PDB file of C-alpha atoms and ligand atoms in Angstrom:
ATOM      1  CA  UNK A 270      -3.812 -26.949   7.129  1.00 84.00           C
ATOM      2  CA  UNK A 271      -2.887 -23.582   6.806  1.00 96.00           C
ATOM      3  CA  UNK A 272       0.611 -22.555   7.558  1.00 97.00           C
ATOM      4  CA  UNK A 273       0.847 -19.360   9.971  1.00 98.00           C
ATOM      5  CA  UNK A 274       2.504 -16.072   8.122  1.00 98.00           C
ATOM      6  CA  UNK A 275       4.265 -13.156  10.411  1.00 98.00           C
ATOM      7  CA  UNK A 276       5.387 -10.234   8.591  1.00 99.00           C
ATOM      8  CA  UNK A 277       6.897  -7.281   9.553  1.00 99.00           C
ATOM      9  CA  UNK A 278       6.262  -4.320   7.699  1.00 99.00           C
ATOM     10  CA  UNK A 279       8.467  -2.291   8.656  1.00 99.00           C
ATOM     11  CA  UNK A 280       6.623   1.371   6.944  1.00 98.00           C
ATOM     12  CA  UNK A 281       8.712   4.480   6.251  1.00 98.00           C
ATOM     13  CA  UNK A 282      11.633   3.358   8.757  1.00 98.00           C
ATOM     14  CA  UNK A 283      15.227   2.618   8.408  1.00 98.00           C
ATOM     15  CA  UNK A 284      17.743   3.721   6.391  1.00 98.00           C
ATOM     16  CA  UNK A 285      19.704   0.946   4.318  1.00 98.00           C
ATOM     17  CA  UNK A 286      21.798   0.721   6.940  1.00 98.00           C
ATOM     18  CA  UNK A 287      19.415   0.684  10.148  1.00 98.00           C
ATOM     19  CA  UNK A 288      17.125  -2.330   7.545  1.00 98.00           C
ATOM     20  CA  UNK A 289      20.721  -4.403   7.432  1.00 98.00           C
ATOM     21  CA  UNK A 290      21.517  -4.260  11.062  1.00 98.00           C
ATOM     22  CA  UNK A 291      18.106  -4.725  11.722  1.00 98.00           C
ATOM     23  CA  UNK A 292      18.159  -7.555   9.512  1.00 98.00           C
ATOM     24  CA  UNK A 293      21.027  -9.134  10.615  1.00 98.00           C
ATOM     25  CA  UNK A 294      20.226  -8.894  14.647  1.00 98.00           C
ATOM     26  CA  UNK A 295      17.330 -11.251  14.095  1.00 98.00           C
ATOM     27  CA  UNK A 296      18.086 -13.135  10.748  1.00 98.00           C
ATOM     28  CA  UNK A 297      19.835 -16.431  12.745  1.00 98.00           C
ATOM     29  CA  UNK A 298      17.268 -16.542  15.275  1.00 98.00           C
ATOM     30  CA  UNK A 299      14.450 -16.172  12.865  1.00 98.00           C
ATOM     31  CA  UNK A 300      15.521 -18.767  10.352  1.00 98.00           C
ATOM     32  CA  UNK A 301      15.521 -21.518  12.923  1.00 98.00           C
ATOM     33  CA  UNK A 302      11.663 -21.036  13.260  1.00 98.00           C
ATOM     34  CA  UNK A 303       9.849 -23.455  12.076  1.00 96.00           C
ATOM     35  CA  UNK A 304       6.076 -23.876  11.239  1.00 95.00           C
ATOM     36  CA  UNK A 305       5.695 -20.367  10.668  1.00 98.00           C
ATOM     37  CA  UNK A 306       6.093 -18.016   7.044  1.00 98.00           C
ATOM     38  CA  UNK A 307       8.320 -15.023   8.078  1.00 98.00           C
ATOM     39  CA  UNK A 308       8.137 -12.578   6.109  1.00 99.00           C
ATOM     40  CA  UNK A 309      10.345  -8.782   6.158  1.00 99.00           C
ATOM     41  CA  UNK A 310       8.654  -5.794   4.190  1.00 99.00           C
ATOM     42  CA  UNK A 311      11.611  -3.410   4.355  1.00 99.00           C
ATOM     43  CA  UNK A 312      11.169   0.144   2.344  1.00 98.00           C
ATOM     44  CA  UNK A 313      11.994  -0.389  -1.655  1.00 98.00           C
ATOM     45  CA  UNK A 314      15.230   1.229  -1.306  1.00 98.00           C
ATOM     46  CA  UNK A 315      16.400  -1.910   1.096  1.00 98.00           C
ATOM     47  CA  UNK A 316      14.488  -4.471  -0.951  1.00 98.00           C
ATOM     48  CA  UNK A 317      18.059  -5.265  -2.876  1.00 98.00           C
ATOM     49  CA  UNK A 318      20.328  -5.592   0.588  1.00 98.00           C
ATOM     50  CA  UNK A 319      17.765  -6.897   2.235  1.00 98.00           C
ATOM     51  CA  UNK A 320      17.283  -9.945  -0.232  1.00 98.00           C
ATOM     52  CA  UNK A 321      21.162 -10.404  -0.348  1.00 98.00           C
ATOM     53  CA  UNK A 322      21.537 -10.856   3.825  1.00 98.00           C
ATOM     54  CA  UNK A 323      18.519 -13.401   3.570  1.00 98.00           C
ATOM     55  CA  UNK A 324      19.296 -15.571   0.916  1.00 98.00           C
ATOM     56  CA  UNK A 325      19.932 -19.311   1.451  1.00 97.00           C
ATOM     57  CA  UNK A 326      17.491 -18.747   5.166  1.00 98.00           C
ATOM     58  CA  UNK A 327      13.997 -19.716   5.002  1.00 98.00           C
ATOM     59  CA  UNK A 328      12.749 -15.818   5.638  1.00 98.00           C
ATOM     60  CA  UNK A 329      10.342 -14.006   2.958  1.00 98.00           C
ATOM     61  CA  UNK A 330      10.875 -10.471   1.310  1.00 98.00           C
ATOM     62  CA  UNK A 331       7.901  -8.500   1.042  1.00 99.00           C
ATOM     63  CA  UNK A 332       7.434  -4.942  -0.874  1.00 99.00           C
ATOM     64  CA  UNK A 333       4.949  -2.703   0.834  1.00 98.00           C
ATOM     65  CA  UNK A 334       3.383  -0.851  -2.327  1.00 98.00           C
ATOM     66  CA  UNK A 335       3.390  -1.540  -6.109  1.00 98.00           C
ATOM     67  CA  UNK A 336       1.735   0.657  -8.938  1.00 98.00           C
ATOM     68  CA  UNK A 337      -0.617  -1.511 -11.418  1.00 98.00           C
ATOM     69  CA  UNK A 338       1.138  -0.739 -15.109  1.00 98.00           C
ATOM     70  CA  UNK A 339       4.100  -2.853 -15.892  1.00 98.00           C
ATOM     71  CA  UNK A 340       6.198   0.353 -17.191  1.00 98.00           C
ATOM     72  CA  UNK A 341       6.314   4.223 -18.775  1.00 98.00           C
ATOM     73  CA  UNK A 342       5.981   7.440 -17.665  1.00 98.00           C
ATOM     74  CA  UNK A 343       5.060   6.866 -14.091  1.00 98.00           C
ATOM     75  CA  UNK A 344       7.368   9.550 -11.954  1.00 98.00           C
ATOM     76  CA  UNK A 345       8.016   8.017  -8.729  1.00 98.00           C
ATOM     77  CA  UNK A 346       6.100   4.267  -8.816  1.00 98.00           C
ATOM     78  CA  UNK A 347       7.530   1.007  -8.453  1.00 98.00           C
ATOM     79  CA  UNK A 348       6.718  -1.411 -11.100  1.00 98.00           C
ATOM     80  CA  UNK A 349       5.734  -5.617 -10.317  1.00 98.00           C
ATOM     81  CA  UNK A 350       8.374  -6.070 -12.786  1.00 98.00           C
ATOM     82  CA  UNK A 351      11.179  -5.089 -10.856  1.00 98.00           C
ATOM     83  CA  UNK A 352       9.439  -6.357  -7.604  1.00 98.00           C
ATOM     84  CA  UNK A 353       8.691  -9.811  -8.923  1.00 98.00           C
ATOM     85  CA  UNK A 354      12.660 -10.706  -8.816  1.00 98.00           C
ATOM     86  CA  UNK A 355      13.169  -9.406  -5.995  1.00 98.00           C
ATOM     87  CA  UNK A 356      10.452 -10.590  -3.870  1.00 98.00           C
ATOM     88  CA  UNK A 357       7.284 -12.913  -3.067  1.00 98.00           C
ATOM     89  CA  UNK A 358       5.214 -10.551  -1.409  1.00 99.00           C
ATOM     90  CA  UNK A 359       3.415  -7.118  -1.821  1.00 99.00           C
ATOM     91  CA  UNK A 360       1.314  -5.589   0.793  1.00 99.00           C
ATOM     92  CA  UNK A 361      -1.741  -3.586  -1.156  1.00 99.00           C
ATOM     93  CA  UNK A 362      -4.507  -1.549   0.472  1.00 98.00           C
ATOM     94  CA  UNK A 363      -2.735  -0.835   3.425  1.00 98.00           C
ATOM     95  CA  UNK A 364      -4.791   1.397   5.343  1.00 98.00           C
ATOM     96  CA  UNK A 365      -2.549   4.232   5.374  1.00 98.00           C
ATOM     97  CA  UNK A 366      -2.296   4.081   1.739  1.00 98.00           C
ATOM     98  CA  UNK A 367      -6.049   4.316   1.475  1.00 98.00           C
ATOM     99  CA  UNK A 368      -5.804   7.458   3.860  1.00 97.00           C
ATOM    100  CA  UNK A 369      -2.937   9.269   2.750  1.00 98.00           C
ATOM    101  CA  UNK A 370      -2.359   8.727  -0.538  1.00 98.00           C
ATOM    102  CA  UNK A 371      -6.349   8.012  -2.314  1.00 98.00           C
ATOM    103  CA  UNK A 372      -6.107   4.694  -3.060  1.00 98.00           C
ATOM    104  CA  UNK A 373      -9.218   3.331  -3.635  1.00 98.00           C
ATOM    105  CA  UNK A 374     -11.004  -0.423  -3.542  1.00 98.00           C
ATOM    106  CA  UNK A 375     -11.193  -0.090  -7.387  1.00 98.00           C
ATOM    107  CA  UNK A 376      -7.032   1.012  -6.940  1.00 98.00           C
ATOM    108  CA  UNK A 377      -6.496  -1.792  -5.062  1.00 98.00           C
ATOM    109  CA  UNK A 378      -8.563  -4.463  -7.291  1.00 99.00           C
ATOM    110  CA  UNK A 379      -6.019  -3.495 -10.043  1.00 98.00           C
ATOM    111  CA  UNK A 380      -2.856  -4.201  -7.954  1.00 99.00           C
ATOM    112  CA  UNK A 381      -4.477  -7.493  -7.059  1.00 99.00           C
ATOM    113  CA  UNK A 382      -4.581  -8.446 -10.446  1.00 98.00           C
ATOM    114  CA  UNK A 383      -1.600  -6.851 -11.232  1.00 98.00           C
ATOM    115  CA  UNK A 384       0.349  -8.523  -8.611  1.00 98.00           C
ATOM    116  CA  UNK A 385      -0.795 -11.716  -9.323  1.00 98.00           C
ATOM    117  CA  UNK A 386      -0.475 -11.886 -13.103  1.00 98.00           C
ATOM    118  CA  UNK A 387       3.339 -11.026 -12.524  1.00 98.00           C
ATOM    119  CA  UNK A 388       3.545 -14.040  -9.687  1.00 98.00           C
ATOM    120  CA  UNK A 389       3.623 -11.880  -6.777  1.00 98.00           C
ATOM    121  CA  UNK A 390       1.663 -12.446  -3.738  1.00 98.00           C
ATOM    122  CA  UNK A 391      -0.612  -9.997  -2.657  1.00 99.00           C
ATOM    123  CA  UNK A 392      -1.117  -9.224   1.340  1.00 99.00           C
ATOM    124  CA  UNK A 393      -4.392  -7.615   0.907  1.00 99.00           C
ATOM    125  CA  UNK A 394      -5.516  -5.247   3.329  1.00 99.00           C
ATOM    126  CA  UNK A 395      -8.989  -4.325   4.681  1.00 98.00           C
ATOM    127  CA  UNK A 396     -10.264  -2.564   7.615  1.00 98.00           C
ATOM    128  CA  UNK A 397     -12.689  -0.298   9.421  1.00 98.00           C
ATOM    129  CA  UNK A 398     -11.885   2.958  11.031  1.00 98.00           C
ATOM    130  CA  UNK A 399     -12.866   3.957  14.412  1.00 98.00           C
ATOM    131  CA  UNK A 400     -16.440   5.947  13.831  1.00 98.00           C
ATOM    132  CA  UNK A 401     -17.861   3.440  11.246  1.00 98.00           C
ATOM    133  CA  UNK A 402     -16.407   0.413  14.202  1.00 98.00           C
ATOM    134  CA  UNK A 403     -18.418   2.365  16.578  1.00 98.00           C
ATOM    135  CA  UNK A 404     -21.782   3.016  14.070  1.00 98.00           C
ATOM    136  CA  UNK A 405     -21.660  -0.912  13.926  1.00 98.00           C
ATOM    137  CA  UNK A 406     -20.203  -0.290  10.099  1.00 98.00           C
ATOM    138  CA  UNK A 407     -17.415  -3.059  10.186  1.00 98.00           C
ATOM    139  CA  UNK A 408     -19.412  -5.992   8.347  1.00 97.00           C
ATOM    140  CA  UNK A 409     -20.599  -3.803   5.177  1.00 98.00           C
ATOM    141  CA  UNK A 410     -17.044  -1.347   4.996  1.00 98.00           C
ATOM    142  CA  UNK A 411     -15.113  -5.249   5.365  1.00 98.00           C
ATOM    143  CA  UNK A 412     -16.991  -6.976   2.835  1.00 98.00           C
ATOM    144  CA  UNK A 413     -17.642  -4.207   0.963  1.00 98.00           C
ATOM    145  CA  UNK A 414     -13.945  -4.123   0.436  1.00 98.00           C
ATOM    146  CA  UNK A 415     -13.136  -7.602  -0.048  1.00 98.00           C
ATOM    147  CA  UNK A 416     -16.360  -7.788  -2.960  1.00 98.00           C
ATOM    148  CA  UNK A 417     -14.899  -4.329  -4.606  1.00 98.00           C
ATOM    149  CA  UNK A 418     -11.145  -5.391  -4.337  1.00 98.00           C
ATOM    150  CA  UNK A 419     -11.489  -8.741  -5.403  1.00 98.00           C
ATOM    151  CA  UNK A 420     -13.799  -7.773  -8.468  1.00 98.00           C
ATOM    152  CA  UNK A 421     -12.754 -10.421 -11.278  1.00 98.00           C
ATOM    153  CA  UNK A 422     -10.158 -11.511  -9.588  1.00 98.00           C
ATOM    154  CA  UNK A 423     -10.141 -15.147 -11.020  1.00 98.00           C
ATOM    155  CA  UNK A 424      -8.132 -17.277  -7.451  1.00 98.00           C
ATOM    156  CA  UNK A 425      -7.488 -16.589  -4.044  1.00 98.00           C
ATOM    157  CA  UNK A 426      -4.968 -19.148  -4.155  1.00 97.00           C
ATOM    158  CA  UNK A 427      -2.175 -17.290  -3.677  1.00 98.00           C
ATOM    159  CA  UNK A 428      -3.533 -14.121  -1.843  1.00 98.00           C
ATOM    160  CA  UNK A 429      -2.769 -13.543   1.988  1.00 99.00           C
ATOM    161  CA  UNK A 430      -5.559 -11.051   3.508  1.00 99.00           C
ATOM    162  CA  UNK A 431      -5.341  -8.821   6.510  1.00 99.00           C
ATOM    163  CA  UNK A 432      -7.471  -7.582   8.927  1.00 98.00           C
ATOM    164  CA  UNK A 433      -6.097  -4.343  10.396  1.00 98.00           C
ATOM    165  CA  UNK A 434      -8.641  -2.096  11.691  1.00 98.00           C
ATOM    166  CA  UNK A 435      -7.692   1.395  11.437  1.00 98.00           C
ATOM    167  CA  UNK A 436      -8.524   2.162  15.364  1.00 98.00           C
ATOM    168  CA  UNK A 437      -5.970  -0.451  16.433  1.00 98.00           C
ATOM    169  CA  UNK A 438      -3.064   0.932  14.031  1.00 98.00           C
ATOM    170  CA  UNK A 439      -0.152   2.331  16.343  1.00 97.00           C
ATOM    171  CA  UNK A 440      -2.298   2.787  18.876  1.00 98.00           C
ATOM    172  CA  UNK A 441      -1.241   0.187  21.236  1.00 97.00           C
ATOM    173  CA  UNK A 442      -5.040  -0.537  21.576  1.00 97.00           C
ATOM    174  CA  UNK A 443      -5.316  -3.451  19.655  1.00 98.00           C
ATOM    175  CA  UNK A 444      -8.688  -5.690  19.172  1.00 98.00           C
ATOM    176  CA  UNK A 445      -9.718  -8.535  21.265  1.00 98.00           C
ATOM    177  CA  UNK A 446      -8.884 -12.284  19.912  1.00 98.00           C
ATOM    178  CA  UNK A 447     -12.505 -13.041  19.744  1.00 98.00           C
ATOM    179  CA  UNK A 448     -13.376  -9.742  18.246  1.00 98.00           C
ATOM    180  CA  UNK A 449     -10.783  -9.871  15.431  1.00 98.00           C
ATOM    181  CA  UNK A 450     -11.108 -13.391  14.812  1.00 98.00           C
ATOM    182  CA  UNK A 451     -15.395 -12.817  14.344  1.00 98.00           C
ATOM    183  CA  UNK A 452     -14.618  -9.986  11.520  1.00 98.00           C
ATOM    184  CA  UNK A 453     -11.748 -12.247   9.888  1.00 98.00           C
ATOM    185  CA  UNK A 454     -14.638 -15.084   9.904  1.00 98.00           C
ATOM    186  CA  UNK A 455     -16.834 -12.957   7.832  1.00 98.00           C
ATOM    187  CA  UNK A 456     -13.836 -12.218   5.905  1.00 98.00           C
ATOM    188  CA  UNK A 457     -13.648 -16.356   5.627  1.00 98.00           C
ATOM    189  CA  UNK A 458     -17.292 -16.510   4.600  1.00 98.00           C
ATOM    190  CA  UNK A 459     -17.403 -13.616   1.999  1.00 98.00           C
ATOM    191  CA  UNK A 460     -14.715 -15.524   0.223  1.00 98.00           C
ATOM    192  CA  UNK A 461     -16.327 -18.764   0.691  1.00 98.00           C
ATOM    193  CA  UNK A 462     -19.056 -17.059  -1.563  1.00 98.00           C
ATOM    194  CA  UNK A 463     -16.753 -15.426  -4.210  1.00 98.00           C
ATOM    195  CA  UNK A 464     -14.795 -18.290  -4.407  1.00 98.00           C
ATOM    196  CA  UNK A 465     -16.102 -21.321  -3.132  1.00 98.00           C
ATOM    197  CA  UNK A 466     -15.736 -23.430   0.439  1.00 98.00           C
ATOM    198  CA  UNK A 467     -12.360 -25.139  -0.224  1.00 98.00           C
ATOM    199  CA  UNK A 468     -10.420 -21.893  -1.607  1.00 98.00           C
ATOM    200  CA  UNK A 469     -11.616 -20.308   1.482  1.00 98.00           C
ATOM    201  CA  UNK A 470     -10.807 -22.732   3.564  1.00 98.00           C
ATOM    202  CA  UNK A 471      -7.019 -22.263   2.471  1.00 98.00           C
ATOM    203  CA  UNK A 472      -7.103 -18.606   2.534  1.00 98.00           C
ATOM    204  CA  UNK A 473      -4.516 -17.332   5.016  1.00 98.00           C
ATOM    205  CA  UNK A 474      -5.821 -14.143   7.208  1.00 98.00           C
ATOM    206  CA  UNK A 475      -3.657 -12.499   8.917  1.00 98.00           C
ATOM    207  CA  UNK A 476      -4.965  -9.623  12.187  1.00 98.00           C
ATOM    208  CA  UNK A 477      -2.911  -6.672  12.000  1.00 98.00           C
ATOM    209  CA  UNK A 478      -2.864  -3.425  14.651  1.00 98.00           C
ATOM    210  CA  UNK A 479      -0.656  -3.194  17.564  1.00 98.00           C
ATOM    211  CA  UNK A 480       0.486  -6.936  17.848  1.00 98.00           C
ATOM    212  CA  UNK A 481       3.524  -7.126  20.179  1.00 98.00           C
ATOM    213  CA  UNK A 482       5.017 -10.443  21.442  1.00 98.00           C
ATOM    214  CA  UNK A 483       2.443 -10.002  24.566  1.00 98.00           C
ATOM    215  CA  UNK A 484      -0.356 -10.378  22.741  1.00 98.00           C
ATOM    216  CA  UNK A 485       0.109 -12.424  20.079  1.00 98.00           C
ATOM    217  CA  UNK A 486      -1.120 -15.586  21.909  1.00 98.00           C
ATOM    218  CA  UNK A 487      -4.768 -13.995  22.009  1.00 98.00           C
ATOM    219  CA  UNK A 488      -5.086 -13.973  18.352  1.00 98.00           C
ATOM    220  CA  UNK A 489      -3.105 -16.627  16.990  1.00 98.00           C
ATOM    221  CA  UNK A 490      -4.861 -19.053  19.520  1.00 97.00           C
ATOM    222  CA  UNK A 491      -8.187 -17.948  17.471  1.00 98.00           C
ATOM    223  CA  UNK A 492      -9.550 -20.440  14.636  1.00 97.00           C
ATOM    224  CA  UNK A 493      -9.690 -18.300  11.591  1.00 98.00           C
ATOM    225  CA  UNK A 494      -6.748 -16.241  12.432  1.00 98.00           C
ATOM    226  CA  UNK A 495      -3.298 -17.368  10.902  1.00 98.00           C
ATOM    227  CA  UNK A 496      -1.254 -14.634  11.583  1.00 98.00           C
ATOM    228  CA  UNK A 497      -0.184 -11.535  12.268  1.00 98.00           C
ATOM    229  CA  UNK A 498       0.844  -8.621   9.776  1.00 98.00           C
ATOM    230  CA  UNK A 499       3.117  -6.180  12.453  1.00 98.00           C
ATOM    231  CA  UNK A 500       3.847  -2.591  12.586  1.00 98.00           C
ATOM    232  CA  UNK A 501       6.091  -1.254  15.425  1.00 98.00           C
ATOM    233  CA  UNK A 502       6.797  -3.918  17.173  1.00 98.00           C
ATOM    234  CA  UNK A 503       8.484  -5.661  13.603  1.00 98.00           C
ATOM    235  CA  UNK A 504      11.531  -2.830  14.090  1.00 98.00           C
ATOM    236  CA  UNK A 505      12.629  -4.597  17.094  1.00 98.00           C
ATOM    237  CA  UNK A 506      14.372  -7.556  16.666  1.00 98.00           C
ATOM    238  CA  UNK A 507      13.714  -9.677  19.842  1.00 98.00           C
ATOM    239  CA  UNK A 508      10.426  -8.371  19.912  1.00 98.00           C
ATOM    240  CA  UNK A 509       9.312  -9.400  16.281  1.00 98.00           C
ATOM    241  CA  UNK A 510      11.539 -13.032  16.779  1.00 98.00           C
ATOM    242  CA  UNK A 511       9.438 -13.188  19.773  1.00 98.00           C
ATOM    243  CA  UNK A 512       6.582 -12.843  17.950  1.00 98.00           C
ATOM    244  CA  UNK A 513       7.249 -15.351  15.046  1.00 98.00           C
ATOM    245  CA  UNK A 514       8.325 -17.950  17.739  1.00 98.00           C
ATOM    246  CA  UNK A 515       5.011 -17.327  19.889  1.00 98.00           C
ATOM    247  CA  UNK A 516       2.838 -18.113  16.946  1.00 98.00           C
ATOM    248  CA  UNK A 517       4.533 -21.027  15.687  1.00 98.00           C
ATOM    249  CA  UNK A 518       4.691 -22.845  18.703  1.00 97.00           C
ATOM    250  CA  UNK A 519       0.909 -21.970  19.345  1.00 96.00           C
ATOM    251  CA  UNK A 520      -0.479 -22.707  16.214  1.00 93.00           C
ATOM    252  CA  UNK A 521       1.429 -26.217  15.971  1.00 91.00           C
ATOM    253  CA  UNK A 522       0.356 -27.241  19.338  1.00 92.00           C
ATOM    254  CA  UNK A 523      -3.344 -26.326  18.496  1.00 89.00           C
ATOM    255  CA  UNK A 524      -2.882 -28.625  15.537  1.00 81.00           C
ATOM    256  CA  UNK A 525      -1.253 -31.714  17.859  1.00 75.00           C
ATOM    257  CA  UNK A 526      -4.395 -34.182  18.223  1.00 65.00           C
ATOM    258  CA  UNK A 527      -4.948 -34.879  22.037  1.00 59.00           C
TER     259      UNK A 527
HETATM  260  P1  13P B 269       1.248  -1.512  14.332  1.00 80.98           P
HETATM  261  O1  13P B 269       1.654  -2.946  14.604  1.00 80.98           O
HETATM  262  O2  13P B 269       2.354  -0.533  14.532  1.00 80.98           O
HETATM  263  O3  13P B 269      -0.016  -1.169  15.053  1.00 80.98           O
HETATM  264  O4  13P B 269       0.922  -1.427  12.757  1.00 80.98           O
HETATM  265  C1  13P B 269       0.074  -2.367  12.206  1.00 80.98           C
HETATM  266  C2  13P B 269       0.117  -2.222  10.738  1.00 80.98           C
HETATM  267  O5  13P B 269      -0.395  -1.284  10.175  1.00 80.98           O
HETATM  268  C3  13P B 269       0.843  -3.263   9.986  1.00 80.98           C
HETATM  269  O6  13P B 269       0.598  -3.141   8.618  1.00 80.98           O
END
């Protein structure tokens, strides 16, 4: 059975002080959730406070970038050294680093392994924008990314994946349940190929654009989808608790036999 995973990345917001308060308005409340991973992916500069106000609760840190090289003359990137005692997650291939700052599937394949040779798990991103969604692109730009990304990558084991297509990103025009959980299928199935039926069947996918605590219950209710990677709505504490508590309850009473 695969254990739901909520994480908030929070992007470029908060200061260090905004990420504490933030941090410690839904810390308590969050904690006591049960049958759900929670996981926080403040900015690098919070990583360290962040870690310290969660420690001893059963919440997750996540980073939200990593460069591939261990160390040297790199001006500006964070190492998997210095996140791998700090934190259990990375997000890679988010689609706004794709977009903004060139990274490409071959980029991305090298954090992958990168990540996971220093015992950090990746939250891989994938996703289609809005004219290749509407060209009837999303299988071959989906796969294509999960085949190029995952290029000798030698287990899935301890990879999260995320669907998060770009038209749904901030947008507050998020995908339908059956629509995102179809895509995150093929997602299922791809890696069923690269890796086998039983590693697939583990793999945890998380759907990611404009999730709020409204509509979480239309994806998390879906069979292939076991999560939710969140944006926006992860800077507001009662929303995001909301959130977490939605798709624990809903996934564990799915599970209950009748
Ligand atoms: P929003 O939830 O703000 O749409 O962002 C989704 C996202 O990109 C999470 O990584």
């Amino acid at each position: 059975m695969r254990t739901p995973i909520i994480a908030g990345n929070w992007k470029m917001n908060t200061s260090i002080d905004e990420a504490v308060a933030l941090v410690k308005q839904m810390k308590d409340a969050l904690d006591k959730i049960s049958g759900a991973e929670k996981v926080l992916c403040p900015p690098f500069v919070s990583l360290v406070s962040v870690r310290e106000l969660i420690g001893g609760t059963s919440i997750k840190l996540g980073a939200q970038n990593m460069y591939f090289q261990d160390k040297g003359a790199y001006t500006g990137e964070v190492s998997p050294l210095m996140l791998a005692p700090l934190c259990q997650y990375v997000i890679l291939g988010h689609s706004e680093r794709r977009q903004y700052f060139g990274e490409t599937d071959e980029i991305v394949n090298k954090k992958i392994l990168s990540a996971l040779n220093h015992g950090l798990s990746p939250i891989v991103c994938v996703g289609e924008n809005l004219k290749q969604n509407e060209a009837g692109k999303t299988t071959e730009i989906v796969t294509g990314q999960i085949r190029r990304g995952f290029a000798d990558v030698p287990s899935i084991d301890n990879v999260v994946v995320a669907y998060e297509p770009i038209w749904a990103i901030g947008t507050g025009k998020p995908a339908t349940g059956a629509g995102a959980n179809q895509v995150i299928g093929l997602i299922r199935s791809t890696m069923a190929e690269l890796y086998g039926e039983e590693a697939a069947s583990q793999l945890r996918i998380q759907y990611g654009g404009s999730v709020t605590a409204a509509n979480i219950a239309e994806f998390i209710s879906q069979p292939h989808i076991d999560g939710g990677l969140v944006g926006g709505a992860s800077l507001k504490a009662d929303e995001f608790v909301a959130i977490v508590a939605k798709a624990a309850e809903i996934k564990s009473s799915l599970r209950k036999p009748v």
